[in-house]
PDB file of C-alpha atoms in Angstrom:
ATOM      1  CA  LEU Z  29      85.313 -48.972-140.491  1.00  0.00           C
ATOM      2  CA  GLU Z  30      84.570 -48.738-144.176  1.00  0.00           C
ATOM      3  CA  LYS Z  31      81.325 -48.997-145.000  1.00  0.00           C
ATOM      4  CA  ILE Z  32      80.427 -51.594-147.671  1.00  0.00           C
ATOM      5  CA  LYS Z  33      77.585 -50.564-150.219  1.00  0.00           C
ATOM      6  CA  GLY Z  34      75.127 -52.997-151.007  1.00  0.00           C
ATOM      7  CA  THR Z  35      76.125 -55.354-148.265  1.00  0.00           C
ATOM      8  CA  ASP Z  36      73.416 -56.643-145.683  1.00  0.00           C
ATOM      9  CA  LEU Z  37      75.851 -57.217-142.767  1.00  0.00           C
ATOM     10  CA  LYS Z  38      73.196 -58.310-140.365  1.00  0.00           C
ATOM     11  CA  GLY Z  39      71.895 -61.054-142.677  1.00  0.00           C
ATOM     12  CA  THR Z  40      75.785 -62.134-142.881  1.00  0.00           C
ATOM     13  CA  VAL Z  41      76.187 -62.327-139.575  1.00  0.00           C
ATOM     14  CA  ALA Z  42      72.950 -64.378-139.157  1.00  0.00           C
ATOM     15  CA  TRP Z  43      74.281 -66.840-141.685  1.00  0.00           C
ATOM     16  CA  THR Z  44      77.394 -67.339-139.557  1.00  0.00           C
ATOM     17  CA  ASN Z  45      75.418 -67.305-136.325  1.00  0.00           C
ATOM     18  CA  ASP Z  46      73.127 -69.912-137.743  1.00  0.00           C
ATOM     19  CA  HIS Z  47      69.862 -67.758-137.506  1.00  0.00           C
ATOM     20  CA  PHE Z  48      67.243 -66.456-139.930  1.00  0.00           C
ATOM     21  CA  ILE Z  49      67.248 -62.916-139.443  1.00  0.00           C
ATOM     22  CA  TYR Z  50      64.859 -60.560-141.541  1.00  0.00           C
ATOM     23  CA  ASP Z  51      64.079 -56.556-141.070  1.00  0.00           C
ATOM     24  CA  GLU Z  52      61.489 -55.843-143.475  1.00  0.00           C
ATOM     25  CA  GLN Z  53      62.929 -58.179-146.191  1.00  0.00           C
ATOM     26  CA  ASP Z  54      60.574 -58.629-149.159  1.00  0.00           C
ATOM     27  CA  ILE Z  55      58.796 -62.319-149.229  1.00  0.00           C
ATOM     28  CA  ARG Z  56      60.475 -63.325-152.449  1.00  0.00           C
ATOM     29  CA  LEU Z  57      63.985 -62.918-150.763  1.00  0.00           C
ATOM     30  CA  ILE Z  58      63.075 -64.533-147.461  1.00  0.00           C
ATOM     31  CA  MET Z  59      61.438 -67.754-149.378  1.00  0.00           C
ATOM     32  CA  ARG Z  60      64.839 -67.693-151.644  1.00  0.00           C
ATOM     33  CA  ASP Z  61      66.728 -68.376-148.403  1.00  0.00           C
ATOM     34  CA  ILE Z  62      64.436 -70.511-147.042  1.00  0.00           C
ATOM     35  CA  ALA Z  63      64.070 -72.830-150.131  1.00  0.00           C
ATOM     36  CA  ARG Z  64      67.884 -72.945-150.230  1.00  0.00           C
ATOM     37  CA  TRP Z  65      68.392 -73.895-146.100  1.00  0.00           C
ATOM     38  CA  TYR Z  66      65.786 -76.385-146.727  1.00  0.00           C
ATOM     39  CA  ASP Z  67      66.445 -77.962-150.175  1.00  0.00           C
ATOM     40  CA  CYS Z  68      62.971 -77.097-151.508  1.00  0.00           C
ATOM     41  CA  ASP Z  69      61.622 -75.301-154.647  1.00  0.00           C
ATOM     42  CA  VAL Z  70      59.114 -72.218-153.864  1.00  0.00           C
ATOM     43  CA  VAL Z  71      55.941 -72.355-155.910  1.00  0.00           C
ATOM     44  CA  TYR Z  72      53.564 -69.218-156.171  1.00  0.00           C
ATOM     45  CA  LYS Z  73      50.034 -70.001-156.699  1.00  0.00           C
ATOM     46  CA  ASP Z  74      49.148 -66.345-156.679  1.00  0.00           C
ATOM     47  CA  LYS Z  75      51.207 -62.979-156.823  1.00  0.00           C
ATOM     48  CA  VAL Z  76      52.833 -62.469-153.336  1.00  0.00           C
ATOM     49  CA  THR Z  77      54.193 -59.077-152.061  1.00  0.00           C
ATOM     50  CA  GLY Z  78      54.798 -57.760-148.622  1.00  0.00           C
ATOM     51  CA  HIS Z  79      58.196 -57.141-146.505  1.00  0.00           C
ATOM     52  CA  TYR Z  80      58.242 -59.013-143.034  1.00  0.00           C
ATOM     53  CA  SER Z  81      60.783 -59.079-140.088  1.00  0.00           C
ATOM     54  CA  PHE Z  82      61.329 -62.080-137.739  1.00  0.00           C
ATOM     55  CA  ARG Z  83      64.161 -63.919-136.211  1.00  0.00           C
ATOM     56  CA  LEU Z  84      64.495 -67.711-136.148  1.00  0.00           C
ATOM     57  CA  SER Z  85      67.274 -70.395-135.527  1.00  0.00           C
ATOM     58  CA  ARG Z  86      68.073 -72.235-138.866  1.00  0.00           C
ATOM     59  CA  GLN Z  87      67.700 -75.307-136.540  1.00  0.00           C
ATOM     60  CA  THR Z  88      63.682 -74.558-136.374  1.00  0.00           C
ATOM     61  CA  ALA Z  89      61.724 -77.123-138.431  1.00  0.00           C
ATOM     62  CA  LEU Z  90      60.484 -76.050-141.818  1.00  0.00           C
ATOM     63  CA  HIS Z  91      57.104 -76.423-140.530  1.00  0.00           C
ATOM     64  CA  ASP Z  92      57.604 -74.087-137.688  1.00  0.00           C
ATOM     65  CA  VAL Z  93      59.261 -71.582-139.856  1.00  0.00           C
ATOM     66  CA  LEU Z  94      56.239 -71.466-142.265  1.00  0.00           C
ATOM     67  CA  LYS Z  95      53.766 -70.994-139.452  1.00  0.00           C
ATOM     68  CA  VAL Z  96      55.474 -68.101-138.270  1.00  0.00           C
ATOM     69  CA  LEU Z  97      55.350 -66.585-141.690  1.00  0.00           C
ATOM     70  CA  GLU Z  98      51.586 -67.425-141.762  1.00  0.00           C
ATOM     71  CA  ASP Z  99      50.858 -65.806-138.708  1.00  0.00           C
ATOM     72  CA  ILE Z 100      52.665 -62.417-139.837  1.00  0.00           C
ATOM     73  CA  SER Z 101      51.668 -62.372-143.306  1.00  0.00           C
ATOM     74  CA  ARG Z 102      48.368 -63.013-145.433  1.00  0.00           C
ATOM     75  CA  MET Z 103      49.724 -66.158-146.795  1.00  0.00           C
ATOM     76  CA  ARG Z 104      49.614 -69.980-146.660  1.00  0.00           C
ATOM     77  CA  PHE Z 105      52.430 -72.006-147.107  1.00  0.00           C
ATOM     78  CA  THR Z 106      51.926 -75.782-147.993  1.00  0.00           C
ATOM     79  CA  VAL Z 107      54.652 -78.165-148.087  1.00  0.00           C
ATOM     80  CA  ASN Z 108      54.203 -80.922-151.149  1.00  0.00           C
ATOM     81  CA  GLY Z 109      57.104 -83.136-151.239  1.00  0.00           C
ATOM     82  CA  LYS Z 110      60.488 -80.961-151.724  1.00  0.00           C
ATOM     83  CA  GLN Z 111      58.018 -77.748-152.796  1.00  0.00           C
ATOM     84  CA  ILE Z 112      56.554 -75.073-150.949  1.00  0.00           C
ATOM     85  CA  ILE Z 113      53.217 -74.035-152.425  1.00  0.00           C
ATOM     86  CA  VAL Z 114      52.578 -70.091-151.690  1.00  0.00           C
ATOM     87  CA  THR Z 115      49.062 -68.871-151.486  1.00  0.00           C
ATOM     88  CA  SER Z 116      48.095 -65.331-150.850  1.00  0.00           C
ATOM     89  CA  LEU Z 117      45.147 -64.990-148.454  1.00  0.00           C
ATOM     90  CA  GLN Z 118      44.465 -61.515-149.886  1.00  0.00           C
ATOM     91  CA  GLY Z 119      40.776 -61.157-150.280  1.00  0.00           C
TER      92      GLY Z 119
END
């Protein structure tokens, strides 16, 4: 097998298997994927950073995906129409 540089094969397989799979991925990249999948825009109220790991079916409701992210991060996610508002809970 030939190694393909710069390619996230796990993420590619996840798309074809109808899952979100992240392994220590940057929150902004995660939110970009979520926004694309759920047809929303992301608004950052604060500077957010961090890398997170989780696996969920893409059939999971947006509210439940954001709940998982709240549980593993120091952020709050609020849905307002077609916007996901991200607020840092860092003190």
